[in-house]
Amino acid sequence: MGIPLFCLEILFGQFASRGPINIWEINLLFKGLGITLVILSAVVSIYYNIVVATAIYFMFASMQDPLPWETCGNEWNTCNCRTFDMNTTLPDPLMWYNKSGLDCILQITSFCCTMFISCMPSNTSCSNSVLEITDGIQTPGMVKWDITLCNLLAWIVICLALISGVKSMGKAGYFTALMPYVLLTILVVRGVTLKGASKGLDFYLNPDVSKLRDSKVWKQAAAQIFFSLSCCTGSLTAMSSYNKFNNNFISDSIVIPIINCMSSFFAGFAIFSVLGFMSYNTGISVDNVTTTGPGLTFVAYPEALAQMPVPQLWSVLFFFMVACLGMGTQFPSVETVLTGIQDEYPTLIKGRKRLVFRIGTCVLGFLLGIPQTTQGGFYLLEWCDIFIGWPLLLVGFFQVLAIVWIYGVKRFSEDVYLMIGQNSIAGIIFRSYFLWAITGAIPLLLLVILAYDIYDYTPITGPAYPEWSEALGWIFVFFIMVWVPAWYVGKLFLIYRHRKTSDSFWTILKKANQPTAKWGPRDPKNRTIPRYQLPRDEAELELRPDNSYDA
C-alpha cells in the first residue's frame, strides 16, 4: 500500500508544481483537503519537534560522567531504583527491589513503591528528572525550561535550514540524511561485537510467525509504512512540486520506499544487538527488556548503552543520530506548511516578506509547542499521536477519490504519460502495476483499515486520561477534517447560488467537479496537449515568482 500511495502523491505534486493548497485547481471543491493537509503537517511538526527536543536534551545529558541514568544515587531516583549490579531478593528477575529492602516497601508514598516493582535508573531518570511527569493530562504542571530550550534550539535549526526555501533545505538535508547512516553503521559494528549480541539478533531475525494470524499485527505494520513514508501529510506533494517536470517518479517511488525499509531493517541490528547485550548482563530474556515507542528510545536503549565501556560516547552518538533523523523529518514537514501558504499568497514568496513569514512561522511553531514541554506535556504528545492517525487515513482515501476517480482515470493516465511517456519503461511499469494499484487496491485497503480501526477501537482510559480527553480528541479530529466537507458544500452552494443558467443541481455538481483552466503543468512549455493550452497572458501568470519549480 505504501509504494502506490507514495507514487500518487509525488506525481501529483510534480505534475502541477504547486503546494498542497494551490494544487487543487484540479477540483476547487476539494480545496478544503489542501487546508487539512497543511493543518496536519503543522500539528505533526509541532508535536514531533518535542521528540527531537528530548533527543537533544539526552544528547547533552550524555556528556556527563557518570550518566544521569547510570546509577541510583540521584535525587530523582525512587526507593526501588535498581542497577543491574545489585543483588536481587527474589528469584524472578522482573520483581526487583532496591537494596533498602523492607524500607522500600514501607515508603508507600512513591508510586513505584506502591506497585512493588523496581525501576531501572533510566526509567526514573526519564520520568522524574527529564519529564518530571505528572499524574495525567489533566495536570499540566510547570514548564520544563530545559526541554523548552532544547525545543527552541530545534526550531532555530529548522528556521536556518528553511530560511531560503528548498535550496537551503536541500543542503541541510544532505547532512541529516547521510550522517545518521554513518552513526548507525558505527553503532551496528559496536553492537554486534558485544557479548550476548547474538541473543538479541536471534530474537530479531527469528520472529514468532504465529503472530501473523493476529490482525492487529497487520494493522500496526500498515501504520508503520504509512507514517515512515510521510504519506497523506502533504509533504510528498509539496516536496515533489520542486521536481523537474520529466523526473522519473516511478523509479523514485520504488527506490525510496525500499531504501526506507532496508534502513529500518539495518537499524534493527543496532537496537537488538545492544538489547541482547543487556539481556546477557541481566539474565532477563530479550522480550522482557524490549519495549515500544519512546520507551525504547529514551529508557531501554540508554539503559543498555550505560552498561557499555565509555557509555558517554555511545550515548552521544545515539542521541545525535536520533536528533538528525528527527530534523530530517521536520524539514519537509515544516516546508509543507510554508510552501502551501506561500503558493496561495504569492506576495509572501519574495523579499523581506518571505523572511518575516518563514521566521514568524517557526516562532509560532515554538510557542504552540510550549504546552507539550510542561511536566504533563508527555501525555499531550501521546494524546496527539493517538488521534492523528484517523485524519491520515481519511485524507488518503479522499486524495484517491479526488485525484483519480472524480478527475477521471483516463485524464489521470494522460497526465502521467505527459511526464514520463506512454511507451517508456516507466510508462509501462506505471500501466502494469501502479495504475491498477492506485485506482483499485489503495482505496479498498484504506477503507478496510479504517473500518477495522472503527470496529477495534478502544477509548483511551485510565487515571492519566479522563473522559473529557477522549471527547477532546474527537474534537481535534473534527477540526482537522471539517475543512473537507465544509469547503466542498460551501463552494458548491456559492456556485449554485450564482449560476447563470437553468441547469439542474446535478449538472452544476458535475461541472463544479471539473478542473479549472489553470490546472495542468505550471510551466507553459509543458502544456503540450490541447486541454492545457492557455492564453499567453494567463500562462505567464502561472509561473512561480522565483521559478523554483526547476530547482
mmCIF file of N, CA and C in Angstrom, residues 19 158 215 235 341 494-495 502 533:
data_model
loop_
_atom_site.group_PDB
_atom_site.id
_atom_site.type_symbol
_atom_site.label_atom_id
_atom_site.label_comp_id
_atom_site.label_asym_id
_atom_site.label_seq_id
_atom_site.Cartn_x
_atom_site.Cartn_y
_atom_site.Cartn_z
ATOM 1 N N GLY A 19 1.849 23.916 -4.379
ATOM 2 C CA GLY A 19 1.780 23.486 -2.994
ATOM 3 C C GLY A 19 0.488 22.755 -2.701
ATOM 4 N N ILE A 158 15.762 24.444 12.408
ATOM 5 C CA ILE A 158 14.784 24.307 11.323
ATOM 6 C C ILE A 158 14.656 25.616 10.554
ATOM 7 N N SER A 215 -4.710 -9.899 13.481
ATOM 8 C CA SER A 215 -4.997 -8.778 12.576
ATOM 9 C C SER A 215 -4.369 -7.477 13.055
ATOM 10 N N SER A 235 3.462 16.444 2.660
ATOM 11 C CA SER A 235 4.910 16.635 2.499
ATOM 12 C C SER A 235 5.401 16.146 1.140
ATOM 13 N N ILE A 341 1.164 27.781 2.100
ATOM 14 C CA ILE A 341 0.663 29.142 2.316
ATOM 15 C C ILE A 341 1.259 30.111 1.300
ATOM 16 N N LEU A 494 -22.176 28.248 -3.245
ATOM 17 C CA LEU A 494 -21.929 29.531 -3.900
ATOM 18 C C LEU A 494 -22.051 29.413 -5.414
ATOM 19 N N ILE A 495 -21.536 28.318 -5.975
ATOM 20 C CA ILE A 495 -21.637 28.107 -7.423
ATOM 21 C C ILE A 495 -23.097 27.974 -7.838
ATOM 22 N N SER A 502 -30.111 27.717 -16.257
ATOM 23 C CA SER A 502 -31.169 26.975 -15.561
ATOM 24 C C SER A 502 -30.800 25.507 -15.394
ATOM 25 N N GLN A 533 -3.915 24.160 -23.099
ATOM 26 C CA GLN A 533 -3.491 25.390 -23.745
ATOM 27 C C GLN A 533 -4.138 26.587 -23.059
#
